[in-house]
Amino acid sequence: MGDSGEGSQDTTQSDGSDDSDTSDDSSGGDTSDTITYLSDRGDSKEIIDQIIAEFEDEYDYTVEVTYTSKGTSTDEQLEKMRAAGNPPDIIFDTSSDAYRYQRDGDAAPVSDAVQGTGLPDPVNVDGESYFAPTMVEPLMGWYRNDLYDENPTTWETWQSEAQRVTEEEDIDGYVVQTGQTNNADTSITQYHWQNDVQIYSGPSDDIQVTIDDDDNRAAAVETYEWIQSMAESAPNGAGWEWGDGISALQQENAAAAMSVGGLPILTIQANRPDLVEKLTPTAFPVPDGKGQDKWWAYMEGHVVWNSGSATEGAKQFVDFFSKSDKFMDFVLSAPLFQFPPTREGLDSDAVQNNETIQQHPEVMDLVRDNWDSFTSILATGDDGAPNIVAADAYGQQVMGQSAEQMIVGGLSPDETVDWVADELRSLQD
């Protein structure tokens, strides 16, 4: 992708997925009865296979899925498939990436799967929907409750407590991710949001970069100063993706890390169940006196690639998937990590009665209490308007790179603000 990067899935490639017809038919016609589907949801393979089997019983198509490897995005595999002349018909991706694909002319509308269904419609362009959401995944941190006396919550307390843990225990107190990764990019962006830094402003057709203007510069510098101070109590997280931060927790190399939802718990439960009860979820740190106003929550789902070989079949499958009676089973195939895309779904009996969710009520408390603060990097124009500059910046992980320029490259916090502002403005054209 740009994925949520959160993929915690194993690599599985169906036989024959490289042999389908590769004719480019951007008009939406089909030249093959095989739908190729690229996803990072291998952990949900059992449910996906059931949905596929039901679809194939009703439609004259077969669906062949390629799952990306554990902890990686779909970006690299997508580029390989495109370079081979075999683009996928369906990509499981984020709303931000879907908006970029639509802008570039690569996405086909999936309005039947979205409009009139009650699902969110974050990528609606001229009345057509280009993204069928299946879930939300809020960012969330985890800390060692046997090493931290309580949730530090504020920047100031996190800094002092992370330093104490680092000095008193044989473990780094915190993880600071930097570099060109989705994990780093989301974290650095969220740190700015926690300090009320407005990175962008303007309507969708006139997005302005405001991170370095008079109202935001001082707060942005302050944010980088805090990140720099936290890096003193952290391992070298340059280039770390989601799986790397989770591994640091699992291997007891770090006592706290910001990640996404309950992904760390799901991973650690399988490998180090003894650690699970020692981990407590937390929101991102906020400066003293600040509130939780914006909370990055990925919205992931299906995009139909309009130059695949079975575009119409892909649209039918996406519509079938969203309306399947196994839709909630798919969402709950990774409970605590994947949450329903609607508040109605969040409050459903299926969620309330899920055994894994019941074991971690603190996670659900965070999600329910902050539901109205959840947003995406795409919705950062004025009044939540779609922001293509932010979507492109996320695709290139500019914010993550900014922290690396400072922590690894030696820029000062002030120079880092100048660097990131220049990089963001270069995406405006």
Short mmCIF file of C-alpha atoms in Angstrom, two decimals:
data_model
loop_
_atom_site.label_atom_id
_atom_site.label_comp_id
_atom_site.label_asym_id
_atom_site.label_seq_id
_atom_site.Cartn_x
_atom_site.Cartn_y
_atom_site.Cartn_z
CA MET A 1 0.00 0.00 0.00
CA GLY A 2 0.37 2.69 1.43
CA ASP A 3 -1.15 0.09 3.64
CA SER A 4 -2.06 0.54 7.06
CA GLY A 5 1.07 -1.38 6.95
CA GLU A 6 -0.57 -3.25 9.66
CA GLY A 7 -0.67 -6.44 7.74
CA SER A 8 0.02 -9.26 10.17
CA GLN A 9 -0.46 -11.85 7.54
CA ASP A 10 1.43 -14.73 5.98
CA THR A 11 2.37 -14.90 2.31
CA THR A 12 0.01 -17.04 0.23
CA GLN A 13 -0.28 -16.82 -3.51
CA SER A 14 -2.94 -18.78 -5.33
CA ASP A 15 -1.76 -20.90 -8.23
CA GLY A 16 -2.24 -19.28 -11.57
CA SER A 17 -2.64 -15.71 -10.42
CA ASP A 18 0.19 -14.65 -12.70
CA ASP A 19 -1.41 -16.31 -15.74
CA SER A 20 -4.61 -14.30 -16.11
CA ASP A 21 -5.29 -12.17 -19.17
CA THR A 22 -3.53 -8.82 -18.81
CA SER A 23 -5.48 -6.78 -21.32
CA ASP A 24 -5.94 -3.18 -20.25
CA ASP A 25 -9.64 -2.36 -20.29
CA SER A 26 -10.06 0.85 -18.33
CA SER A 27 -13.63 1.12 -19.60
CA GLY A 28 -14.65 -1.55 -17.11
CA GLY A 29 -15.15 -4.51 -19.45
CA ASP A 30 -13.93 -8.01 -18.65
CA THR A 31 -11.41 -9.98 -20.69
CA SER A 32 -11.03 -12.78 -18.15
CA ASP A 33 -13.25 -14.81 -15.86
CA THR A 34 -10.51 -14.79 -13.19
CA ILE A 35 -10.53 -11.98 -10.65
CA THR A 36 -7.11 -11.26 -9.15
CA TYR A 37 -7.21 -9.92 -5.61
CA LEU A 38 -4.24 -8.38 -3.72
CA SER A 39 -4.54 -8.21 0.07
CA ASP A 40 -2.56 -8.10 3.29
CA ARG A 41 -5.24 -9.95 5.23
CA GLY A 42 -3.81 -13.47 5.23
CA ASP A 43 -4.83 -13.95 8.86
CA SER A 44 -8.43 -13.70 7.65
CA LYS A 45 -7.91 -16.22 4.86
CA GLU A 46 -10.40 -18.75 6.22
CA ILE A 47 -13.28 -16.27 6.17
CA ILE A 48 -12.21 -14.70 2.88
CA ASP A 49 -12.14 -18.17 1.29
CA GLN A 50 -15.70 -18.79 2.50
CA ILE A 51 -16.90 -15.52 0.99
CA ILE A 52 -15.08 -16.32 -2.24
CA ALA A 53 -16.63 -19.80 -2.40
CA GLU A 54 -20.12 -18.36 -1.98
CA PHE A 55 -19.42 -15.75 -4.64
CA GLU A 56 -18.11 -18.32 -7.09
CA ASP A 57 -21.26 -20.41 -6.57
CA GLU A 58 -23.40 -17.48 -7.72
CA TYR A 59 -21.21 -15.81 -10.36
CA ASP A 60 -19.24 -17.04 -13.37
CA TYR A 61 -15.90 -15.94 -11.95
CA THR A 62 -13.09 -17.42 -9.94
CA VAL A 63 -11.17 -15.31 -7.44
CA GLU A 64 -7.44 -15.81 -6.92
CA VAL A 65 -5.81 -14.02 -3.99
CA THR A 66 -2.24 -12.92 -3.42
CA TYR A 67 -1.46 -12.12 0.21
CA THR A 68 1.56 -9.98 1.03
CA SER A 69 4.03 -11.25 3.61
CA LYS A 70 3.62 -10.68 7.31
CA GLY A 71 4.07 -7.09 8.47
CA THR A 72 4.57 -5.61 4.99
CA SER A 73 2.50 -3.41 2.74
CA THR A 74 1.01 -4.25 -0.63
CA ASP A 75 3.00 -1.51 -2.37
CA GLU A 76 5.90 -3.67 -3.53
CA GLN A 77 3.68 -6.51 -4.74
CA LEU A 78 1.38 -4.08 -6.54
CA GLU A 79 4.31 -2.58 -8.42
CA LYS A 80 5.57 -6.04 -9.35
CA MET A 81 2.18 -7.01 -10.73
CA ARG A 82 1.86 -3.78 -12.67
CA ALA A 83 5.40 -4.11 -14.07
CA ALA A 84 4.56 -7.64 -15.22
CA GLY A 85 1.50 -6.33 -17.04
CA ASN A 86 -0.79 -8.14 -14.61
CA PRO A 87 -2.33 -5.51 -12.30
CA PRO A 88 -4.77 -6.85 -9.71
CA ASP A 89 -8.48 -6.34 -10.20
CA ILE A 90 -9.02 -5.66 -6.49
CA ILE A 91 -6.68 -4.19 -3.89
CA PHE A 92 -7.31 -4.20 -0.16
CA ASP A 93 -6.04 -0.77 0.82
CA THR A 94 -6.66 2.46 2.72
CA SER A 95 -9.05 5.29 1.86
CA SER A 96 -6.07 7.62 1.32
CA ASP A 97 -4.56 5.30 -1.24
CA ALA A 98 -7.94 4.85 -2.89
CA TYR A 99 -8.18 8.62 -3.32
CA ARG A 100 -4.73 8.72 -4.91
CA TYR A 101 -5.65 5.87 -7.25
CA GLN A 102 -8.81 7.71 -8.27
CA ARG A 103 -6.86 10.92 -8.86
CA ASP A 104 -4.42 9.01 -11.08
CA GLY A 105 -7.23 7.41 -13.08
CA ASP A 106 -6.57 3.89 -11.76
CA ALA A 107 -9.73 3.28 -9.70
CA ALA A 108 -13.13 2.13 -10.94
CA PRO A 109 -16.31 3.19 -9.11
CA VAL A 110 -17.86 0.79 -6.59
CA SER A 111 -20.94 2.85 -5.80
CA ASP A 112 -23.29 -0.14 -5.59
CA ALA A 113 -21.26 -1.53 -2.70
CA VAL A 114 -21.35 1.72 -0.73
CA GLN A 115 -24.22 4.05 -1.47
CA GLY A 116 -27.42 3.34 0.40
CA THR A 117 -25.77 0.72 2.63
CA GLY A 118 -24.94 2.84 5.67
CA LEU A 119 -21.20 2.44 5.10
CA PRO A 120 -18.96 5.52 5.16
CA ASP A 121 -18.18 6.99 1.75
CA PRO A 122 -14.81 8.74 2.19
CA VAL A 123 -13.77 8.66 -1.49
CA ASN A 124 -16.79 10.10 -3.26
CA VAL A 125 -15.89 12.03 -6.39
CA ASP A 126 -18.61 13.63 -8.51
CA GLY A 127 -21.21 11.36 -6.96
CA GLU A 128 -19.35 8.09 -7.54
CA SER A 129 -17.79 6.03 -4.74
CA TYR A 130 -14.29 4.65 -5.28
CA PHE A 131 -13.70 2.88 -1.98
CA ALA A 132 -15.75 0.25 -0.14
CA PRO A 133 -14.73 0.36 3.54
CA THR A 134 -14.66 -2.81 5.58
CA MET A 135 -13.08 -1.68 8.86
CA VAL A 136 -11.39 1.02 10.91
CA GLU A 137 -8.10 0.55 12.75
CA PRO A 138 -7.20 3.27 15.26
CA LEU A 139 -3.63 3.88 16.30
CA MET A 140 -2.95 2.77 19.85
CA GLY A 141 0.01 2.30 22.16
CA TRP A 142 0.92 -0.46 24.61
CA TYR A 143 3.09 -0.19 27.72
CA ARG A 144 4.46 -2.59 30.32
CA ASN A 145 2.27 -2.20 33.39
CA ASP A 146 4.85 -4.02 35.52
CA LEU A 147 7.48 -1.39 34.70
CA TYR A 148 5.32 1.73 34.50
CA ASP A 149 3.40 2.38 37.74
CA GLU A 150 0.52 3.87 35.75
CA ASN A 151 -0.29 5.22 32.32
CA PRO A 152 1.96 8.29 31.92
CA THR A 153 -0.54 9.97 29.49
CA THR A 154 1.25 13.35 29.13
CA TRP A 155 4.40 14.23 27.20
CA GLU A 156 6.10 15.38 30.35
CA THR A 157 5.35 12.24 32.35
CA TRP A 158 6.14 9.91 29.47
CA GLN A 159 9.54 11.59 29.10
CA SER A 160 10.46 11.25 32.78
CA GLU A 161 9.04 7.74 33.14
CA ALA A 162 10.66 6.43 29.95
CA GLN A 163 13.98 7.78 31.18
CA ARG A 164 13.47 6.15 34.59
CA VAL A 165 12.60 2.77 33.06
CA THR A 166 15.61 2.95 30.74
CA GLU A 167 17.96 3.76 33.61
CA GLU A 168 16.54 1.32 36.18
CA GLU A 169 15.57 -1.66 34.03
CA ASP A 170 17.44 -3.66 31.40
CA ILE A 171 15.07 -2.37 28.72
CA ASP A 172 14.49 0.80 26.69
CA GLY A 173 11.54 2.81 27.94
CA TYR A 174 9.88 3.72 24.64
CA VAL A 175 10.03 3.13 20.88
CA VAL A 176 10.44 6.07 18.50
CA GLN A 177 9.91 4.96 14.90
CA THR A 178 11.51 7.02 12.14
CA GLY A 179 12.06 6.74 8.43
CA GLN A 180 10.12 5.91 5.29
CA THR A 181 7.63 3.52 6.85
CA ASN A 182 3.92 3.71 7.54
CA ASN A 183 4.47 3.10 11.24
CA ALA A 184 6.82 6.07 11.52
CA ASP A 185 4.66 8.29 9.34
CA THR A 186 1.49 7.73 11.33
CA SER A 187 3.26 8.19 14.67
CA ILE A 188 4.97 11.45 13.75
CA THR A 189 1.75 12.84 12.30
CA GLN A 190 -0.18 11.86 15.44
CA TYR A 191 2.42 13.49 17.69
CA HIS A 192 1.85 16.76 15.78
CA TRP A 193 -1.90 16.38 16.10
CA GLN A 194 -1.53 15.86 19.84
CA ASN A 195 0.09 19.29 20.04
CA ASP A 196 -2.62 20.94 17.88
CA VAL A 197 -0.30 21.41 14.91
CA GLN A 198 -2.37 22.06 11.80
CA ILE A 199 -0.23 20.61 9.04
CA TYR A 200 -2.59 21.63 6.20
CA SER A 201 -5.48 23.94 5.49
CA GLY A 202 -7.75 24.81 2.58
CA PRO A 203 -10.39 23.13 0.42
CA SER A 204 -9.66 20.02 -1.63
CA ASP A 205 -8.77 22.04 -4.73
CA ASP A 206 -6.47 24.46 -2.89
CA ILE A 207 -4.66 22.62 -0.09
CA GLN A 208 -2.01 24.73 1.65
CA VAL A 209 0.89 23.52 3.80
CA THR A 210 0.70 25.35 7.13
CA ILE A 211 3.03 23.40 9.41
CA ASP A 212 5.61 26.20 9.30
CA ASP A 213 3.37 29.26 9.41
CA ASP A 214 3.26 31.61 12.38
CA ASP A 215 0.46 29.77 14.16
CA ASN A 216 1.93 26.28 13.82
CA ARG A 217 5.70 26.57 13.62
CA ALA A 218 6.39 26.93 17.34
CA ALA A 219 4.14 23.96 18.16
CA ALA A 220 5.74 21.87 15.40
CA VAL A 221 9.24 22.66 16.71
CA GLU A 222 8.07 21.75 20.20
CA THR A 223 6.75 18.44 18.88
CA TYR A 224 10.07 17.56 17.26
CA GLU A 225 11.89 18.54 20.45
CA TRP A 226 9.74 16.09 22.40
CA ILE A 227 10.31 13.32 19.85
CA GLN A 228 14.04 13.99 20.05
CA SER A 229 13.98 13.73 23.84
CA MET A 230 12.02 10.46 23.73
CA ALA A 231 14.55 8.98 21.31
CA GLU A 232 17.11 9.15 24.12
CA SER A 233 15.13 6.41 25.90
CA ALA A 234 14.50 4.33 22.79
CA PRO A 235 16.24 1.77 20.58
CA ASN A 236 17.22 2.83 17.08
CA GLY A 237 13.84 2.65 15.36
CA ALA A 238 14.97 3.95 11.96
CA GLY A 239 13.10 2.07 9.24
CA TRP A 240 10.95 0.16 11.71
CA GLU A 241 7.57 -1.04 10.54
CA TRP A 242 4.70 -2.32 12.67
CA GLY A 243 6.20 -5.76 13.14
CA ASP A 244 9.51 -4.32 14.34
CA GLY A 245 7.90 -2.30 17.12
CA ILE A 246 5.87 -5.32 18.18
CA SER A 247 9.02 -7.46 18.19
CA ALA A 248 10.71 -4.96 20.50
CA LEU A 249 7.86 -5.43 22.97
CA GLN A 250 7.79 -9.19 22.52
CA GLN A 251 11.54 -9.61 22.94
CA GLU A 252 11.49 -7.26 25.94
CA ASN A 253 13.79 -4.77 24.27
CA ALA A 254 11.31 -1.93 24.84
CA ALA A 255 8.72 -1.21 27.51
CA ALA A 256 6.27 0.81 25.38
CA ALA A 257 5.48 1.32 21.70
CA MET A 258 2.88 3.06 19.62
CA SER A 259 1.23 0.73 17.13
CA VAL A 260 -2.25 0.15 15.75
CA GLY A 261 -5.16 -1.27 17.71
CA GLY A 262 -4.67 -4.63 19.33
CA LEU A 263 -2.23 -5.89 16.70
CA PRO A 264 0.57 -6.20 19.30
CA ILE A 265 -1.63 -8.29 21.58
CA LEU A 266 -2.75 -10.60 18.77
CA THR A 267 0.86 -11.16 17.74
CA ILE A 268 2.33 -11.49 21.23
CA GLN A 269 -0.48 -13.79 22.38
CA ALA A 270 0.65 -16.31 19.78
CA ASN A 271 4.33 -16.16 20.74
CA ARG A 272 4.68 -14.84 24.30
CA PRO A 273 1.31 -15.29 26.05
CA ASP A 274 3.06 -14.72 29.38
CA LEU A 275 3.58 -11.07 28.38
CA VAL A 276 -0.01 -10.28 27.45
CA GLU A 277 -1.20 -9.56 30.99
CA LYS A 278 1.77 -7.20 31.44
CA LEU A 279 0.66 -4.96 28.55
CA THR A 280 -1.91 -2.18 28.86
CA PRO A 281 -3.32 -0.11 25.97
CA THR A 282 -2.91 3.65 25.86
CA ALA A 283 -3.73 6.63 23.71
CA PHE A 284 -0.87 8.66 22.25
CA PRO A 285 0.80 11.01 24.75
CA VAL A 286 -0.57 14.56 24.89
CA PRO A 287 1.16 17.72 26.13
CA ASP A 288 0.04 18.78 29.58
CA GLY A 289 -3.23 20.68 29.30
CA LYS A 290 -4.06 19.44 25.79
CA GLY A 291 -6.95 17.15 24.85
CA GLN A 292 -7.48 14.24 22.47
CA ASP A 293 -8.98 16.04 19.46
CA LYS A 294 -7.85 14.03 16.43
CA TRP A 295 -7.06 10.32 16.48
CA TRP A 296 -5.67 8.65 13.35
CA ALA A 297 -7.83 5.67 12.48
CA TYR A 298 -7.12 3.84 9.27
CA MET A 299 -10.14 3.05 7.14
CA GLU A 300 -9.36 0.02 5.01
CA GLY A 301 -11.33 -1.76 2.37
CA HIS A 302 -11.59 -2.54 -1.32
CA VAL A 303 -10.49 -0.62 -4.38
CA VAL A 304 -11.18 -1.91 -7.89
CA TRP A 305 -8.26 -1.33 -10.24
CA ASN A 306 -9.72 -0.29 -13.58
CA SER A 307 -6.95 -1.71 -15.78
CA GLY A 308 -7.25 -5.27 -14.52
CA SER A 309 -8.66 -8.04 -16.66
CA ALA A 310 -11.96 -8.55 -14.81
CA THR A 311 -13.11 -5.09 -13.74
CA GLU A 312 -16.85 -5.78 -13.85
CA GLY A 313 -16.42 -9.05 -11.99
CA ALA A 314 -14.30 -7.25 -9.40
CA LYS A 315 -17.06 -4.69 -8.81
CA GLN A 316 -19.55 -7.52 -8.33
CA PHE A 317 -17.27 -9.26 -5.84
CA VAL A 318 -16.70 -6.08 -3.81
CA ASP A 319 -20.45 -5.52 -3.66
CA PHE A 320 -20.99 -9.17 -2.67
CA PHE A 321 -18.29 -8.96 0.01
CA SER A 322 -19.71 -5.83 1.65
CA LYS A 323 -23.20 -7.34 1.82
CA SER A 324 -22.16 -10.86 2.78
CA ASP A 325 -23.61 -12.37 5.94
CA LYS A 326 -19.97 -13.19 6.78
CA PHE A 327 -18.90 -9.54 6.63
CA MET A 328 -18.82 -9.19 10.41
CA ASP A 329 -17.02 -12.55 10.67
CA PHE A 330 -14.32 -11.03 8.46
CA VAL A 331 -14.03 -7.93 10.64
CA LEU A 332 -13.84 -10.04 13.79
CA SER A 333 -11.29 -12.43 12.36
CA ALA A 334 -8.74 -10.05 13.91
CA PRO A 335 -10.60 -8.64 16.93
CA LEU A 336 -9.05 -5.66 18.73
CA PHE A 337 -7.17 -4.83 15.52
CA GLN A 338 -10.04 -4.55 13.05
CA PHE A 339 -13.18 -2.71 14.15
CA PRO A 340 -16.46 -2.33 12.23
CA PRO A 341 -16.63 0.77 10.00
CA THR A 342 -19.84 2.01 11.65
CA ARG A 343 -20.84 2.82 15.22
CA GLU A 344 -23.81 0.49 14.76
CA GLY A 345 -21.43 -2.34 14.00
CA LEU A 346 -19.23 -1.42 16.96
CA ASP A 347 -22.23 -1.71 19.27
CA SER A 348 -23.49 -4.95 17.69
CA ASP A 349 -23.99 -8.19 19.59
CA ALA A 350 -21.29 -9.80 17.46
CA VAL A 351 -18.71 -7.37 18.82
CA GLN A 352 -20.07 -7.34 22.36
CA ASN A 353 -20.01 -11.14 22.57
CA ASN A 354 -16.62 -11.70 20.98
CA GLU A 355 -14.44 -13.64 23.43
CA THR A 356 -11.17 -11.91 22.58
CA ILE A 357 -12.75 -8.46 22.86
CA GLN A 358 -14.27 -9.36 26.23
CA GLN A 359 -10.78 -10.20 27.52
CA HIS A 360 -9.52 -6.66 26.82
CA PRO A 361 -12.20 -4.19 27.91
CA GLU A 362 -9.64 -1.37 28.13
CA VAL A 363 -9.22 -1.47 24.36
CA MET A 364 -12.93 -1.18 23.73
CA ASP A 365 -13.19 1.63 26.27
CA LEU A 366 -10.57 3.60 24.34
CA VAL A 367 -12.31 2.94 21.03
CA ARG A 368 -15.81 3.81 22.22
CA ASP A 369 -14.74 6.86 24.21
CA ASN A 370 -12.79 8.32 21.28
CA TRP A 371 -14.94 7.20 18.34
CA ASP A 372 -15.91 10.76 17.46
CA SER A 373 -12.24 11.81 17.37
CA PHE A 374 -11.25 9.14 14.85
CA THR A 375 -10.19 10.58 11.51
CA SER A 376 -7.82 9.80 8.68
CA ILE A 377 -4.94 11.63 7.04
CA LEU A 378 -7.17 11.96 3.97
CA ALA A 379 -9.73 14.10 5.84
CA THR A 380 -7.36 16.98 6.64
CA GLY A 381 -8.63 19.69 4.33
CA ASP A 382 -10.95 22.35 5.70
CA ASP A 383 -13.94 20.78 7.49
CA GLY A 384 -12.57 17.31 6.79
CA ALA A 385 -12.36 17.73 3.02
CA PRO A 386 -10.26 15.14 1.16
CA ASN A 387 -6.63 16.23 0.98
CA ILE A 388 -4.64 14.82 -1.92
CA VAL A 389 -1.40 16.45 -0.70
CA ALA A 390 -1.72 14.59 2.61
CA ALA A 391 -2.56 11.37 0.79
CA ASP A 392 0.55 11.72 -1.38
CA ALA A 393 2.67 12.63 1.64
CA TYR A 394 1.44 9.51 3.42
CA GLY A 395 2.20 7.44 0.32
CA GLN A 396 5.79 8.65 0.47
CA GLN A 397 5.96 8.63 4.30
CA VAL A 398 7.23 12.21 4.40
CA MET A 399 6.47 12.75 8.08
CA GLY A 400 8.33 9.59 9.05
CA GLN A 401 11.29 10.73 7.00
CA SER A 402 11.27 14.08 8.77
CA ALA A 403 11.96 12.42 12.13
CA GLU A 404 14.80 10.44 10.59
CA GLN A 405 16.29 13.64 9.18
CA MET A 406 16.41 14.93 12.75
CA ILE A 407 17.32 11.86 14.82
CA VAL A 408 19.63 10.16 12.33
CA GLY A 409 20.54 13.04 10.02
CA GLY A 410 21.28 15.59 12.72
CA LEU A 411 18.88 18.38 11.78
CA SER A 412 17.69 20.59 14.60
CA PRO A 413 13.94 20.58 15.38
CA ASP A 414 13.67 24.00 13.75
CA GLU A 415 15.51 22.81 10.64
CA THR A 416 13.30 19.72 10.57
CA VAL A 417 10.18 21.88 10.31
CA ASP A 418 11.74 23.68 7.33
CA TRP A 419 12.68 20.34 5.74
CA VAL A 420 9.24 18.79 6.06
CA ALA A 421 7.46 21.97 4.93
CA ASP A 422 9.58 22.03 1.76
CA GLU A 423 8.90 18.35 1.10
CA LEU A 424 5.18 18.76 1.56
CA ARG A 425 5.03 21.79 -0.72
CA SER A 426 6.86 19.86 -3.41
CA LEU A 427 3.78 17.61 -3.54
CA GLN A 428 1.38 20.46 -4.20
CA ASP A 429 2.15 20.68 -7.90
#
